[in-house]
XYZ file of C-alpha atoms in Angstrom:
513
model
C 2.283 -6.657 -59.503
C 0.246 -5.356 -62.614
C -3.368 -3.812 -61.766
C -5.202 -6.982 -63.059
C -8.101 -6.075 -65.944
C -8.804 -2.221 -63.539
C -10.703 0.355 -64.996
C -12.775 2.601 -63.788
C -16.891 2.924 -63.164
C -18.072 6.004 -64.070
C -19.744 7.302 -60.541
C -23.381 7.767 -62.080
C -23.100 3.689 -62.827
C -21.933 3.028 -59.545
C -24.852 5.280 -58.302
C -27.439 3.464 -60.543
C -26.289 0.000 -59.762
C -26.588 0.902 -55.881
C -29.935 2.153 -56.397
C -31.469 -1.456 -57.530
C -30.782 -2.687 -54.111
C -32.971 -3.758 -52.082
C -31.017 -4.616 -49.058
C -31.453 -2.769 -45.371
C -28.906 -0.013 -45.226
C -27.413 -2.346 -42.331
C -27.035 -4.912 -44.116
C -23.503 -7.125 -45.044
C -22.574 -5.061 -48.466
C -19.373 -6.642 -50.299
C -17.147 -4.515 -52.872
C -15.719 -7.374 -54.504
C -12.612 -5.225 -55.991
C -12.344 -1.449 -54.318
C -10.304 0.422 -57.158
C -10.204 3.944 -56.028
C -13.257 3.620 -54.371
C -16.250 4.264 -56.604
C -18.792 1.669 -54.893
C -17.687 2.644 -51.764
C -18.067 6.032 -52.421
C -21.810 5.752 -53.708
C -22.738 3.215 -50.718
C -21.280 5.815 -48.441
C -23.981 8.105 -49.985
C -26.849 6.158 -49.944
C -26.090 5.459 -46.501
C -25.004 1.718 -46.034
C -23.262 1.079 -42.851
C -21.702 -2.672 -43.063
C -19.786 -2.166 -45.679
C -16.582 -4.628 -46.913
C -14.070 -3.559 -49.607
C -11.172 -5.993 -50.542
C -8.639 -5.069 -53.212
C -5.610 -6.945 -54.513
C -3.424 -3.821 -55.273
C -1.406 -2.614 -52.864
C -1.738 1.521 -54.027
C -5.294 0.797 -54.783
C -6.363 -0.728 -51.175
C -3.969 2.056 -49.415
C -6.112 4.556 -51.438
C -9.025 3.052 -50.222
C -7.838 2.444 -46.494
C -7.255 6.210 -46.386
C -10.216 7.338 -47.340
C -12.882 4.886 -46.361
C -10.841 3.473 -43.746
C -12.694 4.769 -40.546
C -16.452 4.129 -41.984
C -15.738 0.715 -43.669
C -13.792 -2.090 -43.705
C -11.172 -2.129 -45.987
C -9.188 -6.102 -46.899
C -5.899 -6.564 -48.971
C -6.879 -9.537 -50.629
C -7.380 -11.448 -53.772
C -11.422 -11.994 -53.679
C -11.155 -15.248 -55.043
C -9.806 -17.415 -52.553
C -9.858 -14.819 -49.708
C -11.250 -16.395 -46.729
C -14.030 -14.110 -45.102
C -15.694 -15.489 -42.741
C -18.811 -14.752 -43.551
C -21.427 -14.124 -46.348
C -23.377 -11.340 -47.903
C -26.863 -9.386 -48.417
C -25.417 -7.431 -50.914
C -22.278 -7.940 -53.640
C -21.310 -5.284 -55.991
C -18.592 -4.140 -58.320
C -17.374 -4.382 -61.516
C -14.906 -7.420 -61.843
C -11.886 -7.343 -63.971
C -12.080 -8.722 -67.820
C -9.130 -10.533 -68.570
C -9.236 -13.692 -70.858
C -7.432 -16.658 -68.609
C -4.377 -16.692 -70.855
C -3.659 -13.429 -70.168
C -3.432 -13.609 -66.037
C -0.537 -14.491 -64.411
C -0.157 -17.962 -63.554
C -1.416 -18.968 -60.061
C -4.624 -16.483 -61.023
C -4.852 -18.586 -63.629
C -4.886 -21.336 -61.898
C -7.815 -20.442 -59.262
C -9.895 -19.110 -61.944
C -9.762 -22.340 -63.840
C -10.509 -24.035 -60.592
C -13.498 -21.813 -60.279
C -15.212 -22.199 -63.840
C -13.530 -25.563 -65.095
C -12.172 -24.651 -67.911
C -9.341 -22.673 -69.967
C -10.962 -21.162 -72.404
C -12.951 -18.315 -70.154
C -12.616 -15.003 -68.377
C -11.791 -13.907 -64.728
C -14.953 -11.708 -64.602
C -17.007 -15.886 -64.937
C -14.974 -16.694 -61.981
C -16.041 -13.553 -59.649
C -19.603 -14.469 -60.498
C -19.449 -18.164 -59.413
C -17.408 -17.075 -56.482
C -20.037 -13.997 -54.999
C -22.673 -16.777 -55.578
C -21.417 -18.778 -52.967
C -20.600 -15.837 -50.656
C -24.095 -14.472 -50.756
C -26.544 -15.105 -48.001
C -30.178 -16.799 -49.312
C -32.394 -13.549 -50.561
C -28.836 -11.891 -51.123
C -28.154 -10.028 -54.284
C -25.548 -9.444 -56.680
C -25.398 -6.257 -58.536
C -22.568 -6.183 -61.259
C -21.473 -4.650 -64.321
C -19.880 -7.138 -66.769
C -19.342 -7.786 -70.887
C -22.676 -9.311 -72.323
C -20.638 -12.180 -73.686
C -21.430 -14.355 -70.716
C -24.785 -14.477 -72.167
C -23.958 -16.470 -75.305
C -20.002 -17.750 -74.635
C -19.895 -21.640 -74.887
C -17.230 -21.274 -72.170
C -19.509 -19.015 -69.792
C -22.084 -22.125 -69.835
C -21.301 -23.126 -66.018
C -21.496 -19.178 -65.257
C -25.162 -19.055 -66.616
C -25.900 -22.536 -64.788
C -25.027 -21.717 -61.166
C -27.146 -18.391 -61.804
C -30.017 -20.925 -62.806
C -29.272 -23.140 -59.982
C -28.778 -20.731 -57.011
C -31.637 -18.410 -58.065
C -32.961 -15.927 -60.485
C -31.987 -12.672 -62.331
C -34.767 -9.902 -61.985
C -33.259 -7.043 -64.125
C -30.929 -6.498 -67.134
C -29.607 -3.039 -68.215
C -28.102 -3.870 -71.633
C -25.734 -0.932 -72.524
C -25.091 -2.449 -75.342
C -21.759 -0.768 -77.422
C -22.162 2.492 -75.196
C -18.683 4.093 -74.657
C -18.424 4.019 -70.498
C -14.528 2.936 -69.723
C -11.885 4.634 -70.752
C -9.545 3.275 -73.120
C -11.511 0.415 -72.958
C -15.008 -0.627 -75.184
C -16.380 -3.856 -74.188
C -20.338 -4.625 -74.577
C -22.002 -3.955 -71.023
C -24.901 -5.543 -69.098
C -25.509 -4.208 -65.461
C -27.971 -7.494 -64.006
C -28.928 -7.843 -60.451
C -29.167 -11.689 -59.295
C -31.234 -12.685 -56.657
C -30.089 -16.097 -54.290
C -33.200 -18.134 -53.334
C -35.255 -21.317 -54.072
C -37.906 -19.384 -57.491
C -39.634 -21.562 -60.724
C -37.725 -19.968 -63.355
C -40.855 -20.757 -65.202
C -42.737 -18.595 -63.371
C -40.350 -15.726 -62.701
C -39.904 -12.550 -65.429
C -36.944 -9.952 -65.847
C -37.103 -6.637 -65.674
C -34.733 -5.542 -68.887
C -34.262 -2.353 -70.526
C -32.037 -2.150 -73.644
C -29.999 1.057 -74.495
C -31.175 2.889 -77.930
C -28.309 4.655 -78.639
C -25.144 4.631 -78.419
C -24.677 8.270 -77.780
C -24.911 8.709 -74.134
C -23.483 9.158 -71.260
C -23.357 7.667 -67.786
C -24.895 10.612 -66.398
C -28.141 10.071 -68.805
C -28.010 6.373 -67.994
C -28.553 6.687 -64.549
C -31.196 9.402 -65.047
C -33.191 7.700 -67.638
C -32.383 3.806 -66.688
C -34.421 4.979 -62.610
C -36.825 6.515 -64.684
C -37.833 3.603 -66.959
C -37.577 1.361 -64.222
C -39.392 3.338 -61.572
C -42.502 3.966 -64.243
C -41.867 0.482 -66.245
C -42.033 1.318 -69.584
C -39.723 2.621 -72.221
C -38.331 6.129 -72.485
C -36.358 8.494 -74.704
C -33.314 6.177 -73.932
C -34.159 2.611 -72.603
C -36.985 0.153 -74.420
C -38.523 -1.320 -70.957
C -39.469 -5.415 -71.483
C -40.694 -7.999 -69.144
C -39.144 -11.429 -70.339
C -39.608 -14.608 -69.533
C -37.089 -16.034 -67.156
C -34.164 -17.961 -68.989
C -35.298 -21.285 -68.596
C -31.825 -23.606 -69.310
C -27.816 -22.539 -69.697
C -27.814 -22.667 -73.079
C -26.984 -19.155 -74.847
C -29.400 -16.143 -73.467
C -30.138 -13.156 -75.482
C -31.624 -9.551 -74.137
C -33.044 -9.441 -77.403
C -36.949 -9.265 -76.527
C -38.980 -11.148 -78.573
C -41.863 -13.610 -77.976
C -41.918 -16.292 -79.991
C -44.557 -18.491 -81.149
C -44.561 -22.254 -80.884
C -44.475 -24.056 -84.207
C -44.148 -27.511 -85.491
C -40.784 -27.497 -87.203
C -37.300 -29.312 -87.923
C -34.020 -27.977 -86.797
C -31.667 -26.824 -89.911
C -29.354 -29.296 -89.195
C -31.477 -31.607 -90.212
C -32.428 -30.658 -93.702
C -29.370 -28.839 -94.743
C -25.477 -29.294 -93.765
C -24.447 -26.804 -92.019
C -20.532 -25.558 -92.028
C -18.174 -23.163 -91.814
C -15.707 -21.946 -94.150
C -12.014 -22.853 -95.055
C -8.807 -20.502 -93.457
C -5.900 -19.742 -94.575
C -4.467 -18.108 -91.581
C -2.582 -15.382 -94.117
C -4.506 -14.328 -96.914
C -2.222 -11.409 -98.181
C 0.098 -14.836 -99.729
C -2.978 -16.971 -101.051
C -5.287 -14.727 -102.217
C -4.397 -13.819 -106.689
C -5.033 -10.337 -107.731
C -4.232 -9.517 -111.282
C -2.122 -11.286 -113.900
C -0.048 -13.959 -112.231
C 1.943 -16.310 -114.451
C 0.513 -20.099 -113.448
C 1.240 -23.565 -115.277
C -1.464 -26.016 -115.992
C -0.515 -27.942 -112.547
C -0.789 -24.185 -110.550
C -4.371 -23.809 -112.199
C -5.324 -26.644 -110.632
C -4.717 -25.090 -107.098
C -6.918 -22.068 -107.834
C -10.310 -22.025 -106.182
C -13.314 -19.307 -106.021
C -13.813 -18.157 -102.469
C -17.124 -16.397 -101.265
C -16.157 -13.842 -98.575
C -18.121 -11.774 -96.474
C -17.653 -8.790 -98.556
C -19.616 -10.787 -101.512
C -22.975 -11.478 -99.626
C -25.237 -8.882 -100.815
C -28.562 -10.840 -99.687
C -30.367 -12.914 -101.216
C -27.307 -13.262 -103.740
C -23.718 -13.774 -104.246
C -22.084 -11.216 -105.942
C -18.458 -11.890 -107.122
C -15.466 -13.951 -105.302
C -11.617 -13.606 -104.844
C -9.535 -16.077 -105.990
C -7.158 -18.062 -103.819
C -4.224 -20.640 -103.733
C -5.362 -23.566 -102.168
C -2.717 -25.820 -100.715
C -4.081 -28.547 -98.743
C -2.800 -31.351 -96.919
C -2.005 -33.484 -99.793
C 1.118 -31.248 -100.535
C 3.397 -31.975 -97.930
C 7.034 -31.765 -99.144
C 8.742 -28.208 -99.519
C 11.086 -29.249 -102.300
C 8.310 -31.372 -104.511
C 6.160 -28.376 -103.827
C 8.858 -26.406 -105.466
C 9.402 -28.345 -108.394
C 5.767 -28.886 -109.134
C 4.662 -25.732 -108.132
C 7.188 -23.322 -109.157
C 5.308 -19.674 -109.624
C 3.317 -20.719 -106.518
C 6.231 -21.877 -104.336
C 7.976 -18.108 -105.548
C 4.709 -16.121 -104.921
C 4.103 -17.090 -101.454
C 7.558 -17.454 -100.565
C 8.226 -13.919 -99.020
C 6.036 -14.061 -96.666
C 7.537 -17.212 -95.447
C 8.543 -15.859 -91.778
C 5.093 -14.302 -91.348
C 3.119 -17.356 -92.253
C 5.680 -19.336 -89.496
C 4.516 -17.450 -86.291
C 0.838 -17.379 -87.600
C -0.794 -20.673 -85.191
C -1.085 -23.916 -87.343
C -2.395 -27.228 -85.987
C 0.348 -29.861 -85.251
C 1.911 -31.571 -88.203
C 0.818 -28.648 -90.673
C 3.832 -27.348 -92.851
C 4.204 -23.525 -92.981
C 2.909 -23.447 -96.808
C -0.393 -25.174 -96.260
C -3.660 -23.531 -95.434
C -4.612 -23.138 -91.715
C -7.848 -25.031 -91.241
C -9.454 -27.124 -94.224
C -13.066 -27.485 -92.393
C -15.681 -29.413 -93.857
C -13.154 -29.276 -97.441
C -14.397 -32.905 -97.766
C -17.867 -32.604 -97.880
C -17.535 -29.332 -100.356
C -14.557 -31.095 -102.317
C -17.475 -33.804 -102.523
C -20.051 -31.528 -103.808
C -19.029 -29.321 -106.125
C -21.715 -28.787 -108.604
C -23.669 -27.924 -105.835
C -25.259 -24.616 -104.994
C -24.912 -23.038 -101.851
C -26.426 -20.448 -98.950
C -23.797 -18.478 -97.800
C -23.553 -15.870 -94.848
C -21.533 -13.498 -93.271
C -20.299 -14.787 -89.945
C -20.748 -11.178 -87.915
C -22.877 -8.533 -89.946
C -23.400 -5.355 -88.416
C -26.559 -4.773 -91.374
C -29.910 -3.983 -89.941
C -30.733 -6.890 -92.581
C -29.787 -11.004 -92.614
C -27.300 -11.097 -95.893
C -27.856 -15.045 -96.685
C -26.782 -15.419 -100.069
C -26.816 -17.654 -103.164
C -24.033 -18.847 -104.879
C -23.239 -20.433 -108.275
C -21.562 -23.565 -108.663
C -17.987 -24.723 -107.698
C -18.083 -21.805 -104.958
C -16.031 -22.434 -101.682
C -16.805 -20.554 -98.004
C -14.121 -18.470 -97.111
C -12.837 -18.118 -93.117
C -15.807 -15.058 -92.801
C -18.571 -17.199 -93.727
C -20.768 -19.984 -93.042
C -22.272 -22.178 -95.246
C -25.398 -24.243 -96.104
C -26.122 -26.927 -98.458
C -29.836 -28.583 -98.164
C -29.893 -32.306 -98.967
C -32.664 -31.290 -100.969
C -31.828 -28.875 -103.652
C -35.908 -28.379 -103.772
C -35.351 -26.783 -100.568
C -32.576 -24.276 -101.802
C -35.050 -21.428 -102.305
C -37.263 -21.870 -99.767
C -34.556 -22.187 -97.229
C -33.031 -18.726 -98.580
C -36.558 -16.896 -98.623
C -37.076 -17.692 -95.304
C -33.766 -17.209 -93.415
C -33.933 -13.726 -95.298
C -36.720 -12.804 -93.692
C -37.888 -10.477 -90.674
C -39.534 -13.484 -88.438
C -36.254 -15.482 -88.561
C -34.215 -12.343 -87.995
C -36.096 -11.712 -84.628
C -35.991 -15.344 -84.178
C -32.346 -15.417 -84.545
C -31.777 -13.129 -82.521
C -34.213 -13.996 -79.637
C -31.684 -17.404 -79.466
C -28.821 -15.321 -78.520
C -27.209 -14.479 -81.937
C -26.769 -10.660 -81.196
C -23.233 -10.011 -79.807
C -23.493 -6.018 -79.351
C -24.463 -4.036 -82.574
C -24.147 -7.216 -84.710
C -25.051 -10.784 -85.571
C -23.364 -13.499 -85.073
C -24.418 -16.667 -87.300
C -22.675 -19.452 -85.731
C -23.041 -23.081 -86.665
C -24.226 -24.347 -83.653
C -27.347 -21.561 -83.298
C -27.809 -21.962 -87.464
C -28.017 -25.745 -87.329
C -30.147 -25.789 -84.140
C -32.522 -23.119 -85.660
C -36.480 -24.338 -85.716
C -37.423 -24.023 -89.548
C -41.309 -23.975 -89.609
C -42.803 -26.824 -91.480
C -45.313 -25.026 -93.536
C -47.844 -26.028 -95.601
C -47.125 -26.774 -99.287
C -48.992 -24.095 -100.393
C -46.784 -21.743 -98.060
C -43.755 -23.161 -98.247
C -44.849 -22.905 -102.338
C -45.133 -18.855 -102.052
C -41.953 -18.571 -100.319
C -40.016 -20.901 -103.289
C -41.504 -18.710 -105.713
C -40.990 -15.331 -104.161
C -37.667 -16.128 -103.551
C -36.918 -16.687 -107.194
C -38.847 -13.309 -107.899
C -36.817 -11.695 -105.976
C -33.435 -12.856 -107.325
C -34.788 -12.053 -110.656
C -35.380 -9.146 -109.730
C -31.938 -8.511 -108.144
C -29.977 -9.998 -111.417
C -31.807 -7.189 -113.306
C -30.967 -4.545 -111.118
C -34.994 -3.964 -110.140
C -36.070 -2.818 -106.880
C -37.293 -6.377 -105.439
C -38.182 -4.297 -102.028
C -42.122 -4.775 -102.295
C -40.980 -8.563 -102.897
C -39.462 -8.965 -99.778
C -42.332 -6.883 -97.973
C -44.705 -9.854 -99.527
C -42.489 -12.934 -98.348
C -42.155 -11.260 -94.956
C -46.078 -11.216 -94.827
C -46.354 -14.557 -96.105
C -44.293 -15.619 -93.504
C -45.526 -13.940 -90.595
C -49.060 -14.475 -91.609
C -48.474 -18.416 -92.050
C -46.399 -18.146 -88.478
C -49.949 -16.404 -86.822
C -52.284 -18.313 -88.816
C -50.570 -22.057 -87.778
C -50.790 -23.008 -91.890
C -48.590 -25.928 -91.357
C -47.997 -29.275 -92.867
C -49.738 -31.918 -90.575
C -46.689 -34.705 -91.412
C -43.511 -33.804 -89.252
C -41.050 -34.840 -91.807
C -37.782 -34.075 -92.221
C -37.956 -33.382 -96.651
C -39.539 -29.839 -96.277
């Protein structure tokens, strides 16, 4: 059998993790997947005595055996359904991180059993499963990728932490380079089992500055910070409020004032961009011979690559071929320097995943092309989907513009809310705000429909919501000019935050900002 989703934890992680314990050193200690030994190996040095290992490998839990054999108990066994007999003070390890699809079938199987659903990771299932092995006042230690946090698939991962107890530290390493061969976006947390008010309860996080480090450095500086409580050379030390429900959770530390507002959603639709599933055939670059009928198919497409904040600059033109054209040989005949363009890539576009019924010509997913086939004098916010820029990139577009795959889109229902909508979501507050709500996946942002259309949008005042309008259109003044607009934006972002501190709000909750 195939090592499922192993690689190793550095020692100095394995060290660090054991040292947030706060079990006796007789205590029941669980190694929920032995490897060669790391966890073992650093409870063995801190001087835990009642110590369990199980391992599904064969070689791997013969390594172990060997070498830990006479101090600890060492199980051949699959840690999700293993029966042990008993439960836990302490769990630890570092699960394996393999997407459902990819496990063989009867893991599969258990693992969707475990977390009730396709669509997640074995490394949700270990969680759920040391819950439910740990003794009350137990804790789990483990290393995992952050996107439990915000996953929609992870939700019943996040609830059975809620609803078996409490989390009392985070170590976000962020993008940090630890595995080898292997890259994904770390938290260590410890979890503590227990009856708290998650209301009442704060977490102990610290959040990695840099990405170049080491694990040696992590465990030095992560003891220190935690040891003194406040921030160091390498760790920012925060005390956050406890996640109060399973909806997405962020590390991002950021205390956030209450406001009267209206979500986005309700002001503006909210939607994300059309695919093609292949753009090397769709996409026209250069002279290409059309008739009038081909013209007809040719649509401007914002992409990521055009949102240069605040505004929209430039677009790549693509073959649309929606669902209307159906029939290979009319689309031949009607179509003809189309049909011959995209024709090579023919076998490519046929192994690329298209929703039953599609033909292999057609685009992959025509979202929301209604609504914008509906609206096409309309001008529209557009932003990048991920954006690694220290800066939100929400951009305005011209007229008869269409969202590409690597965008979102928004469209108020009131066009006098166009600028005001794009001076604010530009701005610092919302950025912190943003990502406070669990938009930050690693080094980037993710803007995602459902945390854009659920985002609070302040009702200001007139007279703020005025300054903003009017700032806004400053700015891209400014921009279309090719002026420095920077001690415009430095204005709107104190308008903003000064408005946010001050409470200058409308006093009518209504939805037409």
């Amino acid at each position: 059998m195939n090592r499922i989703g192993f690689v190793e934890t550095p020692i100095e992680l394995a060290r660090l993790m054991v040292e947030l314990s706060t079990v006796p050193k007789d205590a029941p200690v669980l190694d929920t997947g032995c490897g060669r030994g790391v966890f073992l190996q650093a409870l063995r040095e801190k001087g835990y005595k009642n110590v369990y290992g199980i391992e599904l490998d064969k070689g791997l839990y013969d390594y172990c055996r060997q070498r830990f054999g006479e101090d600890f108990t060492i199980i051949a066994g699959d840690f999700l359904t293993y029966d042990f007999g008993q439960r836990f003070d302490l769990i630890i390890g570092n699960p394996p991180y393999v997407h459902f699809n990819r496990l063989p079938i009867k893991m599969a199987n258990v693992v969707r059993d475990i977390i009730k659903t396709a669509e997640g990771d074995i490394y949700y299932a270990f969680i759920i499963r040391a819950i439910s092995l740990l003794n009350w006042g137990g804790e789990l230690i483990y290393i995992v990728p952050y996107h439990f946090f915000y996953n929609t698939y992870a939700k019943s991962v996040r609830e059975a932490l809620l609803r078996y107890g409490k989390i009392e530290i985070i170590i976000d390493l962020d993008e940090v380079r630890l595995f080898d061969k292997e890259n994904p976006e770390t938290v260590i947390f410890k979890f503590k089992k227990g009856k708290f008010l998650p209301s009442s309860e704060r977490i102990k996080l610290l959040k990695v500055k840099t990405r170049k480090t080491n694990a040696s450095e992590i465990y030095q500086k992560a003891i220190d910070s935690l040891k003194k409580g406040k921030s160091n050379e390498l760790f920012d030390f925060h005390e956050i409020p406890h996640f109060l429900n399973p909806e997405p959770w962020s590390s991002f530390a950021f205390d956030i004032p209450e406001f009267p507002s209206v979500k986005l959603k309700d002001i503006a639709k909210v939607g994300v961009g059309l695919v093609s599933g292949f753009d090397e055939a769709f996409i026209i670059k250069g002279d290409v011979k059309l008739n009038p009928e081909e013209l007809e198919l040719v649509k401007r497409f914002v992409k990521a690559k055009n949102c240069k904040r605040f505004i929209v600059d430039g677009y790549e033109n693509y073959i649309l071929i929606d669902d209307t054209i159906r029939d290979e040989n009319e689309f031949k005949s009607k179509y003809p320097n189309v049909y011959r363009k995209i024709l090579p890539f023919k076998e490519k576009m046929l192994k690329r995943y298209l929703p039953k019924g599609k033909k292999w010509f057609q685009w992959q997913a025509l979202r929301n092309y209604g609504f914008l086939r509906g609206n096409p004098n309309k001008k529209r916010i557009y932003v990048p989907t991920l954006d690694r820029k220290p800066y939100n990139r929400f951009s305005l577009g011209d007229e008869n513009l269409l969202p590409a795959g690597d965008v979102l889109f928004i469209q108020p229902y009131n066009e006098e809310d166009l600028y005001f909508l794009l001076g604010y979501l530009n701005g610092e507050f919302f950025r912190m705000y943003y990502l406070s709500r669990g938009g930050r996946r690693g080094g980037r942002v993710s803007f995602t429909q459902k945390l854009l259309e659920n985002s609070e949008i302040p009702l200001f005042s007139p007279d703020v919501k005025g300054k903003i309008t009017q700032l806004t259109i400053e700015i891209l003044s400014g921009l279309r000019e090719n002026k420095n607009v920077s001690g415009f934006e430095r204005e709107l972002d104190g308008i903003i935050n000064s408005a946010i501190m001050e409470e200058r709000f409308s006093p009518l909750r209504i939805h037409n900002l």
